[in-house]
Tab-separated table of C-alpha atoms in Angstrom:
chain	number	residue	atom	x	y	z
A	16	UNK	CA	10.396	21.694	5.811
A	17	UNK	CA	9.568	19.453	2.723
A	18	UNK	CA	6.353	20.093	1.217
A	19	UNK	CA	3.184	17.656	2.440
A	20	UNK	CA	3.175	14.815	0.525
A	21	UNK	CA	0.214	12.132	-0.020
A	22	UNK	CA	1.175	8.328	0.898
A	23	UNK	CA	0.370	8.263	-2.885
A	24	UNK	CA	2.784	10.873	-3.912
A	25	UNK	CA	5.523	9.468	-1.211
A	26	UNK	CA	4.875	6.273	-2.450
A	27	UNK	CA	6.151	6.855	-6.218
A	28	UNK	CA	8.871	10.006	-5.127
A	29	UNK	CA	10.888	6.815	-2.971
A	30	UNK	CA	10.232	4.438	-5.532
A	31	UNK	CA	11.789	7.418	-8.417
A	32	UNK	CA	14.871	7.664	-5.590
A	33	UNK	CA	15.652	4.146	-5.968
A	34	UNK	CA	15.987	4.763	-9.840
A	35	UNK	CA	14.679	6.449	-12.811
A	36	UNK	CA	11.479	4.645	-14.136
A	37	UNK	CA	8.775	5.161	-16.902
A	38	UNK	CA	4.990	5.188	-15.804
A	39	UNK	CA	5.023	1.562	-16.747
A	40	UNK	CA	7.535	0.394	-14.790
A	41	UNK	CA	6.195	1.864	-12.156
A	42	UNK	CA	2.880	0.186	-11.999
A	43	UNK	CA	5.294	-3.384	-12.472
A	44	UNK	CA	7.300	-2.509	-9.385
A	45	UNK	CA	3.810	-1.339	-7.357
A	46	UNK	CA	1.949	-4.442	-8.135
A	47	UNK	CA	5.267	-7.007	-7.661
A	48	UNK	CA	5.860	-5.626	-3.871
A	49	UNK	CA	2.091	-5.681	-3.515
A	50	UNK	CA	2.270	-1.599	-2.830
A	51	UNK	CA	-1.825	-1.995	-3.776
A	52	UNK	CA	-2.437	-3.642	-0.424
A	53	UNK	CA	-1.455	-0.503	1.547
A	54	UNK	CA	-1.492	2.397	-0.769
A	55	UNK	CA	-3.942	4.029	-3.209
A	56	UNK	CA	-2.286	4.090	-5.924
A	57	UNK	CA	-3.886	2.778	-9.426
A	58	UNK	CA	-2.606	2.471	-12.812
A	59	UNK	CA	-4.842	5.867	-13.819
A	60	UNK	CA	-3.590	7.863	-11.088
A	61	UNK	CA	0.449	7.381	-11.652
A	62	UNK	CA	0.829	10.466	-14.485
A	63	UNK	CA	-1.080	12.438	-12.939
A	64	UNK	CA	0.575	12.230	-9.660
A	65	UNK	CA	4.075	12.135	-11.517
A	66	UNK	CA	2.356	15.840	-13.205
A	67	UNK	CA	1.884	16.898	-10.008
A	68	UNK	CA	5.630	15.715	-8.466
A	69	UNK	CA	7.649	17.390	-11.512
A	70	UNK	CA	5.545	20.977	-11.319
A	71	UNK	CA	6.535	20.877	-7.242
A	72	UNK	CA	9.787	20.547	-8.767
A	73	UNK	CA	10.569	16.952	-6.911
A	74	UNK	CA	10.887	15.105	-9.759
A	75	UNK	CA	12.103	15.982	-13.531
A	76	UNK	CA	11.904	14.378	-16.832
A	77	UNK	CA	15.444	12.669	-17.894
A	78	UNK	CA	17.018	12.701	-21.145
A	79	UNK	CA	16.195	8.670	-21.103
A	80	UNK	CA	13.691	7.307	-23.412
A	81	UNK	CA	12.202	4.382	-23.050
A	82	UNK	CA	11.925	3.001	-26.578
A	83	UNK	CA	8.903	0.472	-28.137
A	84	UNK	CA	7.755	-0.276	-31.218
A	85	UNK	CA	5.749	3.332	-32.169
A	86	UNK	CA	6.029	4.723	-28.502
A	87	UNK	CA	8.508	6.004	-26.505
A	88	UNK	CA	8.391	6.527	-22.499
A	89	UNK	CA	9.480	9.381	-20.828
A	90	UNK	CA	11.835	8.299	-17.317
A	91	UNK	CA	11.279	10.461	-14.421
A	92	UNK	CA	13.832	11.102	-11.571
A	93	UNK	CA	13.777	12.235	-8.262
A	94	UNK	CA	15.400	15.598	-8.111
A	95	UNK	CA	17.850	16.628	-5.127
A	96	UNK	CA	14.924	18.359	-3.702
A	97	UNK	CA	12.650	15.628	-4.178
A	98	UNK	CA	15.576	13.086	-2.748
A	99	UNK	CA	15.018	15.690	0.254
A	100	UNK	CA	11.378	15.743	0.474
A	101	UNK	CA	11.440	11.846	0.158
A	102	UNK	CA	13.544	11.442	3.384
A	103	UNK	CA	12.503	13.547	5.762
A	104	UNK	CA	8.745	12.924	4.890
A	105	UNK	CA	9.602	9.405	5.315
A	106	UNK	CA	10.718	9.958	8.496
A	107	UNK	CA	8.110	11.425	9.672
A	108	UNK	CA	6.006	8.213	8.346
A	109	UNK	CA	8.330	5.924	10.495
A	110	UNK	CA	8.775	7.776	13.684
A	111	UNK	CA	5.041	9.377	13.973
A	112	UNK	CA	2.122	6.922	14.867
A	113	UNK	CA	-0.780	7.930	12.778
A	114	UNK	CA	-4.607	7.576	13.779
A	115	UNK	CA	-5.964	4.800	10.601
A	116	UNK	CA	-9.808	4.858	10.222
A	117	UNK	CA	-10.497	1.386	9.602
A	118	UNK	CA	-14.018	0.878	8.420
A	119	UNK	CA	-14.258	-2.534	10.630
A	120	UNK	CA	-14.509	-0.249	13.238
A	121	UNK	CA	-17.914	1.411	12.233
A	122	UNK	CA	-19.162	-1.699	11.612
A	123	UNK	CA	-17.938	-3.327	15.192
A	124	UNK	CA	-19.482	0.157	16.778
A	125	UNK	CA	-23.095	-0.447	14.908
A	126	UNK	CA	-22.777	-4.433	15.520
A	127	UNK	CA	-26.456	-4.161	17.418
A	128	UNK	CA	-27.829	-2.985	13.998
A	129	UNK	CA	-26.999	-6.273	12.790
A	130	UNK	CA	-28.758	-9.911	13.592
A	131	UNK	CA	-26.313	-12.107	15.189
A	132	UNK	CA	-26.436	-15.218	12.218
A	133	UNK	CA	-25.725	-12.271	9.878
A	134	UNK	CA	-22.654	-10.612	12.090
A	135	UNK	CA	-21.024	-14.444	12.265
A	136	UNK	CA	-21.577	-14.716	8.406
A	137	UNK	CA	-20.309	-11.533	8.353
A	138	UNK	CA	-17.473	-12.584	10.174
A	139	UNK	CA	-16.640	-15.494	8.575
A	140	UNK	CA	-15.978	-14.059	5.518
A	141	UNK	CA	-13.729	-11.205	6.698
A	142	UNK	CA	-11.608	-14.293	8.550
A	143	UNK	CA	-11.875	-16.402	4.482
A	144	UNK	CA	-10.480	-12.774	3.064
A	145	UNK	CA	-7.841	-12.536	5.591
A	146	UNK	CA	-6.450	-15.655	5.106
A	147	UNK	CA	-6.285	-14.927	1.088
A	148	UNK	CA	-5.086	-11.939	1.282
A	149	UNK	CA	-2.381	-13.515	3.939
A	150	UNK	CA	-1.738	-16.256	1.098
A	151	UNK	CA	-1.397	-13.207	-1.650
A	152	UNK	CA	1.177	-11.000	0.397
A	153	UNK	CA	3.101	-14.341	1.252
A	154	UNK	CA	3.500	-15.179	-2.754
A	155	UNK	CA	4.219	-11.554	-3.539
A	156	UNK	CA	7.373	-11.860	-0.855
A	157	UNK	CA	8.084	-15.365	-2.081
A	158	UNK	CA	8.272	-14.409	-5.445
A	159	UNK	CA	11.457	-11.740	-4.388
A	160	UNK	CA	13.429	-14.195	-2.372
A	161	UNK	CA	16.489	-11.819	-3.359
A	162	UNK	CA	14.238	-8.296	-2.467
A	163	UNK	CA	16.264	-5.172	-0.870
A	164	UNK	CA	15.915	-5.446	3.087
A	165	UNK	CA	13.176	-2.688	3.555
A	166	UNK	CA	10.779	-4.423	0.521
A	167	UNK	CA	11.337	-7.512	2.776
A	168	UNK	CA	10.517	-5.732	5.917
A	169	UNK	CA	7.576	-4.416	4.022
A	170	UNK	CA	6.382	-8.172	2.999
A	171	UNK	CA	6.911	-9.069	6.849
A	172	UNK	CA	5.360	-6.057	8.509
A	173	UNK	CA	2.388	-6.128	6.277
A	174	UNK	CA	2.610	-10.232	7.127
A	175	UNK	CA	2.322	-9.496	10.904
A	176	UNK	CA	-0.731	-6.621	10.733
A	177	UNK	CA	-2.545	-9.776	9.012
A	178	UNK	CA	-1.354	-12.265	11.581
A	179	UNK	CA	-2.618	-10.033	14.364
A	180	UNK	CA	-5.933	-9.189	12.878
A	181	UNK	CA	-6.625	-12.936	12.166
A	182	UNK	CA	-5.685	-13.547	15.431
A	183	UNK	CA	-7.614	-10.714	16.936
A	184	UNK	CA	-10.655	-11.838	15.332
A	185	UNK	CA	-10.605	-15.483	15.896
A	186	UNK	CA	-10.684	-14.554	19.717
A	187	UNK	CA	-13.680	-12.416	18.757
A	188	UNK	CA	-15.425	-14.682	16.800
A	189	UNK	CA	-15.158	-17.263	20.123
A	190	UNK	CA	-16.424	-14.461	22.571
A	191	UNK	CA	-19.546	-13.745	20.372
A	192	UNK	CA	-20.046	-17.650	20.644
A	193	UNK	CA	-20.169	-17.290	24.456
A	194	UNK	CA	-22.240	-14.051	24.388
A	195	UNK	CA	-24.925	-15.162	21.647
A	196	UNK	CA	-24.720	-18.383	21.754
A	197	UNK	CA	-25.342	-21.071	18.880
A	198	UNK	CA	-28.555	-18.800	17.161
């Protein structure tokens, strides 16, 4: 049984299993598949979670340098237990439905807390961020027209969640109409 990894810590362990990569390259590869929209993962957080990978003994330091004018980058890799850990916590993340705690959903559950011309403003701009971050995700996968299969099925999975909730709350938005009327 591999040890419990964070989505964080699985996150950069598959990413290291692709291919040896430098903190910096990284960060590139999280923000170009637009890994920020469904991880936690920040720029801060990658050495010390790479610190915390190699002294579980999942990943190691290569021999590879990454060389710059007065710095040089040390490459980690996935180790054959950390190749291990990798795939079967990853298929655990695929084949086991996990409970999210969306905070939407403590806001829906105190919705009489809130005046109804402040719960359609409300409203409104969750649909306006929806449909930007819709436009973002769909010029992140644009921009990798030649993408592996499973960053594509990332692009189109994270696509339809967005879909759905826009769709989801434009029905919503229409019921409140009904219920409250035009206050």
């Amino acid at each position: 049984m591999p040890p419990d990894l964070t989505p964080a810590e699985l996150t950069l362990l598959g990413l290291l299993v692709e291919k040896p990569r430098h903190g910096y390259e990284l960060d590139e590869v999280i923000t170009a598949r637009g890994m920020r929209e469904w991880t936690e993962i920040g720029f801060s957080s990658i050495y010390y979670l790479l610190g915390k990978l190699r002294n579980r003994g999942l990943v190691e330091e290569t021999d590879a340098r990454v060389n710059r004018p007065a710095t040089a980058r040390k490459v980690y890799a996935a180790t054959a237990d950390g190749r291990r850990a990798c795939a079967e916590a990853s298929e655990r993340a695929i084949a086991e439905p996990r409970p999210v705690f969306p905070p939407l959903l403590v806001g829906l559950a105190n919705q009489p807390a809130i005046p109804p011309e402040r719960l359609r403003a409300a409203l409104a701009h969750r649909a306006a961020a929806l449909e930007e971050r819709h436009s973002e995700v769909r010029r992140a996968a644009d921009a990798q027209p030649h993408a592996p299969g499973f960053v594509r099925a990332i692009f189109e999975y994270s696509l339809a969640q967005l879909a759905a909730e826009q769709s989801w709350l434009t029905a919503y938005r229409a019921s409140l109409t009904d219920t409250l009327g035009d206050t």
